[in-house]
PDB file of C-alpha atoms in Angstrom:
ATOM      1  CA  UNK A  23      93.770 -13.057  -7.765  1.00  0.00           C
ATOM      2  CA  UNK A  24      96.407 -14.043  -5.137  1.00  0.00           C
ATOM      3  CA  UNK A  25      94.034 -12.382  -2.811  1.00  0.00           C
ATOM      4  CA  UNK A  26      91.203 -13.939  -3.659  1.00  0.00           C
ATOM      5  CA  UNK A  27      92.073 -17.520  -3.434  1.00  0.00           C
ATOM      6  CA  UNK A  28      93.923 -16.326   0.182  1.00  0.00           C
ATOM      7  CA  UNK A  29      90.562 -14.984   0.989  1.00  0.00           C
ATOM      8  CA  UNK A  30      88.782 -18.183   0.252  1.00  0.00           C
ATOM      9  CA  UNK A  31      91.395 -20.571   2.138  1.00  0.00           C
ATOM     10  CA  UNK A  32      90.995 -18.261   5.416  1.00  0.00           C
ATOM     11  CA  UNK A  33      86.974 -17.778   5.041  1.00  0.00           C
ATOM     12  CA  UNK A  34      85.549 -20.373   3.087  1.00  0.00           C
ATOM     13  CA  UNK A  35      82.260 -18.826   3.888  1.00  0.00           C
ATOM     14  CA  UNK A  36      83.144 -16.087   1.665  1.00  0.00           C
ATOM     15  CA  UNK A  37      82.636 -18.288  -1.258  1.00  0.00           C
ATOM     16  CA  UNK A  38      79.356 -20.028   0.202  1.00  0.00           C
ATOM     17  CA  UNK A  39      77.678 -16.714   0.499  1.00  0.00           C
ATOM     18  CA  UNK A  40      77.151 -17.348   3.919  1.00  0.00           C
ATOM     19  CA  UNK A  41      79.216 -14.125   5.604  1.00  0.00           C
ATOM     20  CA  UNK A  42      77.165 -11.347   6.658  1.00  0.00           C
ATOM     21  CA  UNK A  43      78.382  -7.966   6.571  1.00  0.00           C
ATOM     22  CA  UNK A  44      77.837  -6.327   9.217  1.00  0.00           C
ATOM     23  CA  UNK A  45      78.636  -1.948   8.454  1.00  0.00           C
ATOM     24  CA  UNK A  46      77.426  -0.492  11.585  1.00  0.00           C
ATOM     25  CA  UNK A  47      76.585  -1.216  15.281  1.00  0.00           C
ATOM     26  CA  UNK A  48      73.142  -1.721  16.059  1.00  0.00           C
ATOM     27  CA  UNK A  49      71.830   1.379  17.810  1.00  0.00           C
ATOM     28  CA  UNK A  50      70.599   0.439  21.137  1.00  0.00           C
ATOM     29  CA  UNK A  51      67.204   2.507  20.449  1.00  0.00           C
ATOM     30  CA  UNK A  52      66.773  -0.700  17.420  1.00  0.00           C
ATOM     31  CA  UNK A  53      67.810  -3.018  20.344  1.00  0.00           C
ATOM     32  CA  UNK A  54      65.611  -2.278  23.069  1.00  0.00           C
ATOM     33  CA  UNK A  55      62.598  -1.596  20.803  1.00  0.00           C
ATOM     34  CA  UNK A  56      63.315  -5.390  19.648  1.00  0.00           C
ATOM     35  CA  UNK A  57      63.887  -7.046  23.461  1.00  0.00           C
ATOM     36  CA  UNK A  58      60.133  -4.742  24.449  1.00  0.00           C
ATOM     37  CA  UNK A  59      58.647  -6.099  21.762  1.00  0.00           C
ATOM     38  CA  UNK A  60      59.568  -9.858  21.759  1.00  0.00           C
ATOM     39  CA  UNK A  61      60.685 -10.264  25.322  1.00  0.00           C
ATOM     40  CA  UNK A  62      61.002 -14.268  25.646  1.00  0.00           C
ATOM     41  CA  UNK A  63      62.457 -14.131  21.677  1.00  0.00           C
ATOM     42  CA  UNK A  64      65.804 -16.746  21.234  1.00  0.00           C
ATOM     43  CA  UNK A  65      68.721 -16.926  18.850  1.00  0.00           C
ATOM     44  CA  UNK A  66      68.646 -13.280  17.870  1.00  0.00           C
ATOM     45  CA  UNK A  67      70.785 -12.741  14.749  1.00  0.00           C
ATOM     46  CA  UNK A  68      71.008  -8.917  13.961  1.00  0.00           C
ATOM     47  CA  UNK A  69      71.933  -8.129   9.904  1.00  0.00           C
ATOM     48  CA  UNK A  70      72.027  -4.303   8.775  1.00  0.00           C
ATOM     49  CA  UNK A  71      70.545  -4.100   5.993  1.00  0.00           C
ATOM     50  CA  UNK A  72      71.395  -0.513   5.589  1.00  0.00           C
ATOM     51  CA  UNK A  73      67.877   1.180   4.860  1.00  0.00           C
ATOM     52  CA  UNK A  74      67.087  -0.930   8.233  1.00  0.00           C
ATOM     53  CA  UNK A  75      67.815  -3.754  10.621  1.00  0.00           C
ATOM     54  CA  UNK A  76      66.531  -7.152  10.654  1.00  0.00           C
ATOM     55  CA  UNK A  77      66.784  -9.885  13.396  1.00  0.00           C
ATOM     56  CA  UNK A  78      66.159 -13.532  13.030  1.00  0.00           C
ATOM     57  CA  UNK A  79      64.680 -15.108  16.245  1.00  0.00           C
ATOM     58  CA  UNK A  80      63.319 -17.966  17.613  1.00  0.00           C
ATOM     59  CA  UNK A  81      59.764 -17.984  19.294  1.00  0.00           C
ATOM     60  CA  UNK A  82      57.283 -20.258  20.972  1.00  0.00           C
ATOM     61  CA  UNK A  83      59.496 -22.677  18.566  1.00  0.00           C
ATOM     62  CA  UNK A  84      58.675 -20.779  15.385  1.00  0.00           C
ATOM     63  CA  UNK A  85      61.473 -18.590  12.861  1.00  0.00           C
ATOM     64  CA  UNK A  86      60.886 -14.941  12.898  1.00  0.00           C
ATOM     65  CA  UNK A  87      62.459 -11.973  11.364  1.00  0.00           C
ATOM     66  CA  UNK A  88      61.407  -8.158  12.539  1.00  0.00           C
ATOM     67  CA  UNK A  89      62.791  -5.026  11.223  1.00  0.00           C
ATOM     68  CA  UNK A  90      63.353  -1.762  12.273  1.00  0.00           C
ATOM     69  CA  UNK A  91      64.495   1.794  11.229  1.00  0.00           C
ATOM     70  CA  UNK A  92      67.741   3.422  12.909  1.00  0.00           C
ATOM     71  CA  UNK A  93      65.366   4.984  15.980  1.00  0.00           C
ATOM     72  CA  UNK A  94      64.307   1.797  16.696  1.00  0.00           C
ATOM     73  CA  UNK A  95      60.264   1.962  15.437  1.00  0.00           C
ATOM     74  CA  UNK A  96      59.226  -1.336  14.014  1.00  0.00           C
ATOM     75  CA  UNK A  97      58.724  -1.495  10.688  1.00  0.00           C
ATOM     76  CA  UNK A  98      57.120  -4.797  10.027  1.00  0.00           C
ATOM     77  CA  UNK A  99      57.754  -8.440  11.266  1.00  0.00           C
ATOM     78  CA  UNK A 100      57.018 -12.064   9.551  1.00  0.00           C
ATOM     79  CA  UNK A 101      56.474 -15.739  11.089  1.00  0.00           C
ATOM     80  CA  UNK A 102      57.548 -18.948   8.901  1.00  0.00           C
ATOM     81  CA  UNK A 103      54.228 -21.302   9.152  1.00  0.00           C
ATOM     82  CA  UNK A 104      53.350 -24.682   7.501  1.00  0.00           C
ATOM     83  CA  UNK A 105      50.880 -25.466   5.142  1.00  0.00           C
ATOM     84  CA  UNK A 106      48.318 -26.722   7.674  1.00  0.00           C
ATOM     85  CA  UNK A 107      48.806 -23.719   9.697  1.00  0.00           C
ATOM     86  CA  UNK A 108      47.267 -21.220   7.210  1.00  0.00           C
ATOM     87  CA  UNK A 109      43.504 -20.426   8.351  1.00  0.00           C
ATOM     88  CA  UNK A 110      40.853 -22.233   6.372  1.00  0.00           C
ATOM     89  CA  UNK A 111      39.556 -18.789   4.205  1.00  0.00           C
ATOM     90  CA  UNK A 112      43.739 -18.399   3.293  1.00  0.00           C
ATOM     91  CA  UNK A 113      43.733 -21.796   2.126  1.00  0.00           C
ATOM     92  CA  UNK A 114      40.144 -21.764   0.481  1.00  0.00           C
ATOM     93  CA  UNK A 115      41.543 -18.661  -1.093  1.00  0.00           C
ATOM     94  CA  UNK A 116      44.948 -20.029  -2.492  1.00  0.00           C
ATOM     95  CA  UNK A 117      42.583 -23.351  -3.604  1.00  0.00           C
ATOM     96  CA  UNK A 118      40.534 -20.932  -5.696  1.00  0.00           C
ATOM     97  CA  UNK A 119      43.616 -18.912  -7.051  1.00  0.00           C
ATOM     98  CA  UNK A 120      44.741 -19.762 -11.258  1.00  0.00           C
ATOM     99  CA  UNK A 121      48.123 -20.977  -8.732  1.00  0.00           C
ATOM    100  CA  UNK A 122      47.127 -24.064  -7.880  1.00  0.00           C
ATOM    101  CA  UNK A 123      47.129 -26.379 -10.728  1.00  0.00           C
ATOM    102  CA  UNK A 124      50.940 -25.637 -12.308  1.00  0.00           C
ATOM    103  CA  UNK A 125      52.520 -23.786  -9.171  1.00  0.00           C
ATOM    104  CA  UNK A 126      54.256 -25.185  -6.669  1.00  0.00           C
ATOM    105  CA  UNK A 127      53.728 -23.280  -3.103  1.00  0.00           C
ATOM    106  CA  UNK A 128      56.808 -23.032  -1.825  1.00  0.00           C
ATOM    107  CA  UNK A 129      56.959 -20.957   1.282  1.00  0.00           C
ATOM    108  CA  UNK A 130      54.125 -19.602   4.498  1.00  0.00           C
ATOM    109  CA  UNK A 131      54.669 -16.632   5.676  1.00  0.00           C
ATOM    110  CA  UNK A 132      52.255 -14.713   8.293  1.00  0.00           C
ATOM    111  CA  UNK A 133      53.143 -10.852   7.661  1.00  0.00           C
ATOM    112  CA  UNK A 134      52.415  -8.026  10.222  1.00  0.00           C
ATOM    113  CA  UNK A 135      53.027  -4.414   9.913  1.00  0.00           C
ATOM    114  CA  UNK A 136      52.123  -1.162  12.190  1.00  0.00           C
ATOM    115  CA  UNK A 137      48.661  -0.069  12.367  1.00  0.00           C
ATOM    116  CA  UNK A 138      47.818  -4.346  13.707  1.00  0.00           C
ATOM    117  CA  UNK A 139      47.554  -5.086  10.036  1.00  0.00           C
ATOM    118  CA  UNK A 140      48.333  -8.833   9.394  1.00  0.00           C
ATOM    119  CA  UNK A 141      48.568 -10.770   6.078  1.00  0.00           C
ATOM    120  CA  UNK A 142      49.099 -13.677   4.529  1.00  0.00           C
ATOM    121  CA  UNK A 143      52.288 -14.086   1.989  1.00  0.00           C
ATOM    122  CA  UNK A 144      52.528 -17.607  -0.390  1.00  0.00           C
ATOM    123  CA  UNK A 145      55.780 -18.063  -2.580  1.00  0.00           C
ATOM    124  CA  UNK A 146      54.877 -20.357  -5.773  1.00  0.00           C
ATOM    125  CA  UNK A 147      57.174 -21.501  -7.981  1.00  0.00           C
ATOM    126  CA  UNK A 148      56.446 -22.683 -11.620  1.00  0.00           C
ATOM    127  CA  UNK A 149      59.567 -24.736 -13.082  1.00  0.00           C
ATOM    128  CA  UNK A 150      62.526 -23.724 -10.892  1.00  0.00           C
ATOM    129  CA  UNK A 151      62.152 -20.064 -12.898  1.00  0.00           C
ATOM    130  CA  UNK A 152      59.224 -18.524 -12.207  1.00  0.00           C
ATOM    131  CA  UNK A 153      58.135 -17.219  -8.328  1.00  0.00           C
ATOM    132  CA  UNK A 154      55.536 -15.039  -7.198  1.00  0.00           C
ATOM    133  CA  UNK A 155      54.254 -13.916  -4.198  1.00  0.00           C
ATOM    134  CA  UNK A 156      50.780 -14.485  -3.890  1.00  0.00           C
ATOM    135  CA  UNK A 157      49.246 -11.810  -0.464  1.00  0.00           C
ATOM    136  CA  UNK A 158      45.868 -12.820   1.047  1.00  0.00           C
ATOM    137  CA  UNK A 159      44.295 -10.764   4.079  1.00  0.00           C
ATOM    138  CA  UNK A 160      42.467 -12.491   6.766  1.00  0.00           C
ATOM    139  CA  UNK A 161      39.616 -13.222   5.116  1.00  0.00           C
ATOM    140  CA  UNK A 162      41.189 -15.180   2.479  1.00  0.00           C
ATOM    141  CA  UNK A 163      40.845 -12.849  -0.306  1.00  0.00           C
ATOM    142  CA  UNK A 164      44.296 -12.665  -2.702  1.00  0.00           C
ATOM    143  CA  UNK A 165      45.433  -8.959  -2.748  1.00  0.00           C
ATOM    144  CA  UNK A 166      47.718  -7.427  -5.026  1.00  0.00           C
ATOM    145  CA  UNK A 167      50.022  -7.158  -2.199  1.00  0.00           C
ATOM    146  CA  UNK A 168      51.389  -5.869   1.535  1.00  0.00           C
ATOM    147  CA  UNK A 169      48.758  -3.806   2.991  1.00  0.00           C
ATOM    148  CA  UNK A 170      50.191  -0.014   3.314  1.00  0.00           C
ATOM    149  CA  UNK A 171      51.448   1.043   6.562  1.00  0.00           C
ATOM    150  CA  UNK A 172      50.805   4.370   6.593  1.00  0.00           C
TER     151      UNK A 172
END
């Protein structure tokens, strides 16, 4: 217990949750593949997330996050949007979804994975318990998820 509480008092981010652990170096193959594909990205923050590694960027003043296996192939990346930034069919989709009238949509997401396949992804809540993810492809229809990638 001693520890513990010496733990806290030296990292107090230990306690906040905010201290990533970080196992392994990045490869440089994951590294390069990330500064080819986003060349003008800011702020990268690398986290391995053991299966794979993620960055958090900045670009053209929007949050990303990309992820990639150990060799460095991308696996998928999303973009944090607004509300207004969602394309009219996405939004005439959510607006004809069952989510709309007890749901609260939390979160925007624009998903894209290998193969140029790009998505939609809307978190709704439902009294600070429920979430789901609702997916919807370009045209605004709601899937029952990601696209597969292979």
């Amino acid at each position: 217990m001693q520890k513990f509480i010496a733990l806290l008092l030296i990292c107090p981010a230990f306690m906040l949750g905010q201290a990533k652990a970080q196992f392994r170096k990045i490869p440089g193959e994951v590294t390069d593949a990330f500064r080819k594909q986003y060349p003008n990205a800011n702020g990268a923050s690398w986290t391995d997330k053991l299966s794979y590694f993620q960055v958090d960027f900045k670009l053209d003043s929007g949050g990303y996050l990309a992820k990639y296996d150990k060799t460095g192939a991308w696996k998928g990346s999303e973009r944090t949007i607004n509300a207004d930034q969602l394309p009219a069919q996405v939004k005439d989709g959510y607006d004809k979804s069952i989510y709309t009238d007890t749901w609260k949509a939390e979160e925007y997401k624009v998903m894209y994975s290998p193969g140029n396949k790009m998505w939609y992804r809307i978190l709704v809540k439902k009294g600070g318990i429920q979430r789901k993810y609702l997916y919807f492809n370009e045209s605004g229809k709601m899937t029952d998820g990601p696209p597969a990638t292979k």
